[in-house]
Short mmCIF file of C-alpha atoms in Angstrom, two decimals:
data_model
loop_
_atom_site.label_atom_id
_atom_site.label_comp_id
_atom_site.label_asym_id
_atom_site.label_seq_id
_atom_site.Cartn_x
_atom_site.Cartn_y
_atom_site.Cartn_z
CA UNK P 1 -48.83 9.13 -147.40
CA UNK P 2 -49.24 8.64 -151.19
CA UNK P 3 -50.63 11.34 -153.39
CA UNK P 4 -51.50 10.55 -156.97
CA UNK P 5 -50.67 13.04 -159.83
CA UNK P 6 -53.31 15.03 -160.08
CA UNK P 7 -53.36 17.09 -163.44
CA UNK P 8 -50.15 15.47 -164.89
CA UNK P 9 -47.98 16.86 -161.69
CA UNK P 10 -46.49 14.32 -159.37
CA UNK P 11 -46.65 15.07 -155.18
CA UNK P 12 -45.14 14.74 -152.01
CA UNK P 13 -46.37 14.86 -148.32
CA UNK P 14 -44.15 15.59 -145.47
CA UNK P 15 -44.63 16.09 -141.85
CA UNK P 16 -42.33 18.00 -139.29
CA UNK P 17 -42.12 17.29 -135.87
CA UNK P 18 -39.54 19.11 -135.20
CA UNK P 19 -40.73 21.68 -133.50
CA UNK P 20 -44.30 20.84 -132.52
CA UNK P 21 -43.29 20.36 -128.73
CA UNK P 22 -42.18 24.38 -128.34
CA UNK P 23 -45.77 25.16 -130.77
CA UNK P 24 -47.47 22.80 -129.94
CA UNK P 25 -48.22 22.20 -134.12
CA UNK P 26 -48.13 19.66 -136.46
CA UNK P 27 -46.38 21.38 -139.79
CA UNK P 28 -47.46 19.20 -142.73
CA UNK P 29 -45.75 19.95 -146.50
CA UNK P 30 -47.24 19.16 -149.86
CA UNK P 31 -44.82 20.49 -152.89
CA UNK P 32 -45.21 19.29 -156.68
CA UNK P 33 -41.66 16.91 -157.49
CA UNK P 34 -41.57 17.30 -161.30
CA UNK P 35 -42.83 20.97 -162.48
CA UNK P 36 -38.84 22.88 -162.85
CA UNK P 37 -38.22 26.11 -161.79
CA UNK P 38 -37.97 27.72 -165.22
CA UNK P 39 -41.44 27.10 -166.19
CA UNK P 40 -44.30 28.40 -166.40
CA UNK P 41 -47.72 26.53 -164.29
CA UNK P 42 -50.08 27.54 -162.04
CA UNK P 43 -52.55 25.75 -159.62
CA UNK P 44 -55.36 26.95 -157.75
CA UNK P 45 -56.40 23.97 -155.32
CA UNK P 46 -58.39 23.61 -151.98
CA UNK P 47 -56.45 21.57 -149.59
CA UNK P 48 -57.68 19.46 -146.01
CA UNK P 49 -56.18 16.89 -144.13
CA UNK P 50 -57.75 15.33 -141.02
CA UNK P 51 -54.93 13.52 -138.37
CA UNK P 52 -59.03 10.31 -137.34
CA UNK P 53 -59.70 9.90 -134.15
CA UNK P 54 -59.88 6.43 -133.07
CA UNK P 55 -62.67 6.91 -130.70
CA UNK P 56 -64.69 9.08 -132.35
CA UNK P 57 -64.50 11.37 -135.85
CA UNK P 58 -66.39 14.46 -133.45
CA UNK P 59 -62.66 14.28 -131.52
CA UNK P 60 -60.61 14.39 -135.75
CA UNK P 61 -58.40 17.68 -135.90
CA UNK P 62 -59.43 19.33 -139.30
CA UNK P 63 -57.19 22.18 -140.85
CA UNK P 64 -58.42 23.31 -145.02
CA UNK P 65 -57.91 26.19 -146.90
CA UNK P 66 -57.42 27.65 -150.58
CA UNK P 67 -54.20 27.09 -151.84
CA UNK P 68 -51.79 28.29 -154.96
CA UNK P 69 -48.49 27.06 -156.75
CA UNK P 70 -46.16 28.01 -159.13
CA UNK P 71 -42.47 27.81 -160.01
CA UNK P 72 -41.94 30.96 -157.04
CA UNK P 73 -44.39 29.75 -154.77
CA UNK P 74 -43.72 25.59 -155.28
CA UNK P 75 -44.53 24.29 -151.48
CA UNK P 76 -47.41 24.73 -149.71
CA UNK P 77 -47.52 24.15 -145.87
CA UNK P 78 -50.07 23.33 -143.07
CA UNK P 79 -49.52 24.38 -139.38
CA UNK P 80 -52.58 21.74 -136.98
CA UNK P 81 -52.30 22.81 -133.55
CA UNK P 82 -53.09 20.34 -131.03
CA UNK P 83 -49.47 18.23 -130.71
CA UNK P 84 -50.01 17.81 -127.18
CA UNK P 85 -53.38 16.41 -127.66
CA UNK P 86 -52.21 13.71 -130.78
CA UNK P 87 -49.54 11.94 -129.31
CA UNK P 88 -51.26 11.33 -125.69
CA UNK P 89 -52.30 7.85 -125.49
CA UNK P 90 -55.58 8.67 -124.05
CA UNK P 91 -56.55 11.06 -126.70
CA UNK P 92 -57.38 8.08 -128.53
CA UNK P 93 -55.84 9.19 -132.09
CA UNK P 94 -53.53 5.49 -131.77
CA UNK P 95 -54.26 2.84 -130.39
CA UNK P 96 -51.85 2.01 -127.28
CA UNK P 97 -51.82 -0.87 -127.30
CA UNK P 98 -49.75 -2.11 -130.58
CA UNK P 99 -46.24 -2.30 -130.19
CA UNK P 100 -46.28 0.52 -133.66
CA UNK P 101 -48.40 3.49 -132.86
CA UNK P 102 -49.64 5.08 -135.64
CA UNK P 103 -52.05 7.85 -136.79
CA UNK P 104 -54.63 8.11 -139.71
CA UNK P 105 -54.52 10.98 -141.32
CA UNK P 106 -57.11 12.34 -144.88
CA UNK P 107 -55.83 14.23 -147.33
CA UNK P 108 -57.79 15.63 -150.08
CA UNK P 109 -56.68 18.36 -153.05
CA UNK P 110 -59.71 19.54 -155.21
CA UNK P 111 -57.70 21.48 -158.02
CA UNK P 112 -59.70 25.17 -158.20
CA UNK P 113 -57.95 25.57 -161.97
CA UNK P 114 -54.73 25.06 -163.58
CA UNK P 115 -52.54 25.71 -166.60
CA UNK P 116 -49.33 23.85 -166.59
CA UNK P 117 -45.93 23.57 -168.58
CA UNK P 118 -46.85 21.54 -171.49
CA UNK P 119 -48.90 23.89 -172.50
CA UNK P 120 -52.45 22.06 -171.08
CA UNK P 121 -54.87 25.04 -170.19
CA UNK P 122 -56.59 23.20 -168.47
CA UNK P 123 -60.95 24.49 -168.05
CA UNK P 124 -62.81 26.39 -165.27
CA UNK P 125 -65.31 24.37 -164.73
CA UNK P 126 -66.03 26.58 -161.57
CA UNK P 127 -66.59 30.19 -162.90
CA UNK P 128 -69.81 31.09 -165.12
CA UNK P 129 -69.57 32.15 -168.65
CA UNK P 130 -72.04 31.75 -171.26
CA UNK P 131 -70.00 31.47 -173.67
CA UNK P 132 -68.94 28.23 -172.94
CA UNK P 133 -71.34 26.78 -170.65
CA UNK P 134 -74.85 25.45 -170.54
CA UNK P 135 -75.54 24.27 -167.48
CA UNK P 136 -75.32 24.44 -164.32
CA UNK P 137 -74.69 20.46 -162.76
CA UNK P 138 -73.72 19.28 -158.70
CA UNK P 139 -70.71 16.95 -158.69
CA UNK P 140 -70.51 15.02 -155.27
CA UNK P 141 -71.55 18.22 -153.54
CA UNK P 142 -69.71 20.49 -156.09
CA UNK P 143 -71.05 22.80 -158.40
CA UNK P 144 -69.48 22.93 -162.17
CA UNK P 145 -70.06 24.24 -165.39
CA UNK P 146 -70.32 22.13 -167.75
CA UNK P 147 -71.50 22.46 -171.29
CA UNK P 148 -74.11 19.91 -171.73
CA UNK P 149 -74.21 19.93 -176.16
CA UNK P 150 -70.50 19.60 -176.65
CA UNK P 151 -71.05 16.18 -174.17
CA UNK P 152 -74.67 14.96 -175.29
CA UNK P 153 -72.80 14.52 -179.27
CA UNK P 154 -70.25 12.18 -176.95
CA UNK P 155 -72.94 10.19 -174.98
CA UNK P 156 -77.01 10.32 -174.93
CA UNK P 157 -76.35 8.40 -171.32
CA UNK P 158 -74.01 11.04 -169.98
CA UNK P 159 -76.10 13.95 -171.41
CA UNK P 160 -79.26 12.29 -169.73
CA UNK P 161 -77.61 12.53 -166.26
CA UNK P 162 -76.20 15.54 -167.11
CA UNK P 163 -80.02 17.58 -167.57
CA UNK P 164 -80.84 15.85 -163.64
CA UNK P 165 -78.23 18.52 -162.71
CA UNK P 166 -76.71 16.68 -159.85
CA UNK P 167 -74.08 13.75 -160.40
CA UNK P 168 -74.87 11.42 -157.55
CA UNK P 169 -72.26 8.96 -155.78
CA UNK P 170 -74.10 6.32 -157.03
CA UNK P 171 -73.91 7.28 -160.34
CA UNK P 172 -70.63 6.74 -160.35
CA UNK P 173 -68.00 3.67 -160.61
CA UNK P 174 -66.54 2.19 -157.96
CA UNK P 175 -62.82 3.59 -157.48
CA UNK P 176 -63.23 6.90 -159.43
CA UNK P 177 -62.00 10.08 -157.59
CA UNK P 178 -63.57 13.30 -157.84
CA UNK P 179 -60.27 14.44 -159.90
CA UNK P 180 -60.90 12.21 -162.43
CA UNK P 181 -64.40 12.68 -163.16
CA UNK P 182 -63.15 16.24 -163.33
CA UNK P 183 -60.15 15.19 -166.11
CA UNK P 184 -62.61 13.07 -167.54
CA UNK P 185 -64.83 16.50 -168.44
CA UNK P 186 -61.61 17.46 -168.89
CA UNK P 187 -61.46 15.65 -171.83
CA UNK P 188 -64.85 15.51 -173.25
CA UNK P 189 -64.60 19.25 -173.87
CA UNK P 190 -61.15 18.56 -175.83
CA UNK P 191 -58.60 19.80 -173.31
CA UNK P 192 -55.92 17.02 -174.39
CA UNK P 193 -54.00 15.47 -171.07
CA UNK P 194 -52.06 12.90 -170.90
CA UNK P 195 -53.50 10.05 -168.50
CA UNK P 196 -51.27 8.05 -165.93
CA UNK P 197 -51.15 4.92 -164.28
CA UNK P 198 -53.46 6.40 -161.12
CA UNK P 199 -56.31 7.96 -163.51
CA UNK P 200 -56.53 5.95 -166.98
CA UNK P 201 -58.57 3.09 -165.45
CA UNK P 202 -60.45 5.72 -164.02
CA UNK P 203 -61.31 7.22 -167.41
CA UNK P 204 -62.09 3.34 -168.65
CA UNK P 205 -64.53 2.73 -166.11
CA UNK P 206 -66.32 6.17 -166.68
CA UNK P 207 -65.83 5.39 -170.45
CA UNK P 208 -67.97 2.26 -170.22
CA UNK P 209 -70.40 2.76 -167.34
CA UNK P 210 -71.13 6.16 -169.00
CA UNK P 211 -70.97 4.59 -172.62
CA UNK P 212 -68.55 6.88 -173.90
CA UNK P 213 -66.78 5.62 -176.47
CA UNK P 214 -64.72 8.64 -177.74
CA UNK P 215 -63.24 8.43 -174.39
CA UNK P 216 -62.47 4.27 -175.02
CA UNK P 217 -60.48 5.03 -178.12
CA UNK P 218 -58.56 7.97 -176.23
CA UNK P 219 -56.93 5.99 -173.33
CA UNK P 220 -56.29 3.09 -176.96
CA UNK P 221 -54.53 5.49 -178.05
CA UNK P 222 -52.58 6.45 -174.76
CA UNK P 223 -51.87 3.29 -173.98
CA UNK P 224 -50.55 2.48 -177.81
CA UNK P 225 -48.47 5.77 -177.21
CA UNK P 226 -47.52 4.69 -173.50
CA UNK P 227 -48.33 5.51 -170.19
CA UNK P 228 -46.47 7.01 -167.12
CA UNK P 229 -45.88 4.61 -164.53
CA UNK P 230 -46.83 1.66 -166.16
CA UNK P 231 -44.66 -0.89 -168.17
CA UNK P 232 -45.21 -1.86 -171.65
CA UNK P 233 -46.77 -5.14 -169.82
CA UNK P 234 -48.73 -3.74 -166.98
CA UNK P 235 -50.81 -1.37 -170.00
CA UNK P 236 -50.82 -4.74 -172.27
CA UNK P 237 -52.87 -6.32 -169.46
CA UNK P 238 -54.94 -3.93 -168.44
CA UNK P 239 -56.43 -3.98 -172.80
CA UNK P 240 -56.64 -7.35 -172.31
CA UNK P 241 -58.70 -7.01 -168.80
CA UNK P 242 -60.58 -4.44 -170.83
CA UNK P 243 -61.15 -6.55 -174.18
CA UNK P 244 -59.25 -3.68 -175.85
CA UNK P 245 -57.86 -6.34 -178.47
CA UNK P 246 -56.63 -3.83 -181.29
CA UNK P 247 -54.02 -2.09 -178.41
CA UNK P 248 -51.20 -4.88 -178.96
CA UNK P 249 -51.67 -5.02 -182.88
CA UNK P 250 -51.38 -0.62 -182.83
CA UNK P 251 -49.02 -0.52 -180.65
CA UNK P 252 -46.53 -3.12 -182.61
CA UNK P 253 -47.53 -1.44 -185.98
CA UNK P 254 -46.21 1.89 -184.15
CA UNK P 255 -42.51 0.87 -184.63
CA UNK P 256 -40.86 2.11 -187.88
CA UNK P 257 -37.71 0.18 -186.45
CA UNK P 258 -35.80 -2.53 -184.41
CA UNK P 259 -35.08 0.24 -182.20
CA UNK P 260 -38.78 1.67 -181.59
CA UNK P 261 -40.23 -2.35 -180.90
CA UNK P 262 -37.11 -2.40 -178.73
CA UNK P 263 -37.97 0.73 -177.34
CA UNK P 264 -41.42 -0.06 -175.75
CA UNK P 265 -39.58 -2.32 -173.55
CA UNK P 266 -41.24 -5.71 -173.51
CA UNK P 267 -40.80 -8.60 -171.45
CA UNK P 268 -41.38 -10.95 -173.49
CA UNK P 269 -41.22 -13.85 -170.38
CA UNK P 270 -44.44 -12.55 -169.32
CA UNK P 271 -46.63 -12.26 -172.59
CA UNK P 272 -48.89 -14.63 -173.96
CA UNK P 273 -48.57 -16.58 -176.72
CA UNK P 274 -50.25 -14.57 -179.25
CA UNK P 275 -48.83 -11.46 -178.27
CA UNK P 276 -45.50 -12.68 -178.98
CA UNK P 277 -46.25 -14.03 -182.09
CA UNK P 278 -47.25 -10.55 -182.93
CA UNK P 279 -44.49 -8.50 -181.82
CA UNK P 280 -42.34 -11.52 -184.27
CA UNK P 281 -43.88 -10.89 -186.87
CA UNK P 282 -43.61 -7.29 -186.30
CA UNK P 283 -39.72 -8.25 -186.11
CA UNK P 284 -39.47 -10.00 -189.30
CA UNK P 285 -41.07 -7.20 -191.22
CA UNK P 286 -38.59 -4.73 -189.76
CA UNK P 287 -35.52 -6.81 -190.67
#
């Protein structure tokens, strides 16, 4: 199972059945993979795991709770009872007619508070603070406290939506998850988050749909510097998809030497002629 990076932290998910026959439990482990032991970070989150019953969701097995990760506490273990039932072919947790027996497992993580290694302090949207927030909004069932005045300076459209005090699924573009919305509001409120391959397009969707030009510019700035998990060519394809025509010239101009240009790792064979022309022109300027 793949868990996308959440707030710059990469995660791994593992299942342990070595003692399941003895305990009748399945062990699910979640742990960060890119936070070092010697750096300070703290992540509090709500976690839920659902093993889906293919015949009826009423019989699906679920475990959930609130957990905290830190340099000293780097692993979450969820024990889910019912191992014998899950592997019983008559219980509906897998299709016994197929040669390969697979289970459907849903995993959700909702971050409540974060203090990261890179000194990015996330705002706490889940607890009221009159010195920071002036409106309470229900966002997909989560109560969030936001600054309406700050939002209105950046997007009258989003400000009107926040004014209703409810943001429904229908208000948000398809393909955007709750963590994207949370991080989107973090950036709107001034937190300087580094975007990555899993959330930058969600930011572009939200910025376009909610008419927040500052966030579109924020995405372009990240594209120029480089997006974690994306090659330079992938960044350019994304820029072209969203008609962000100034990303290529800005990225090329950001190279102050031939070494800088080489470090951008362009794959010229897969780029269109216009991009190649801009890169070639920059080579002659720097030579």
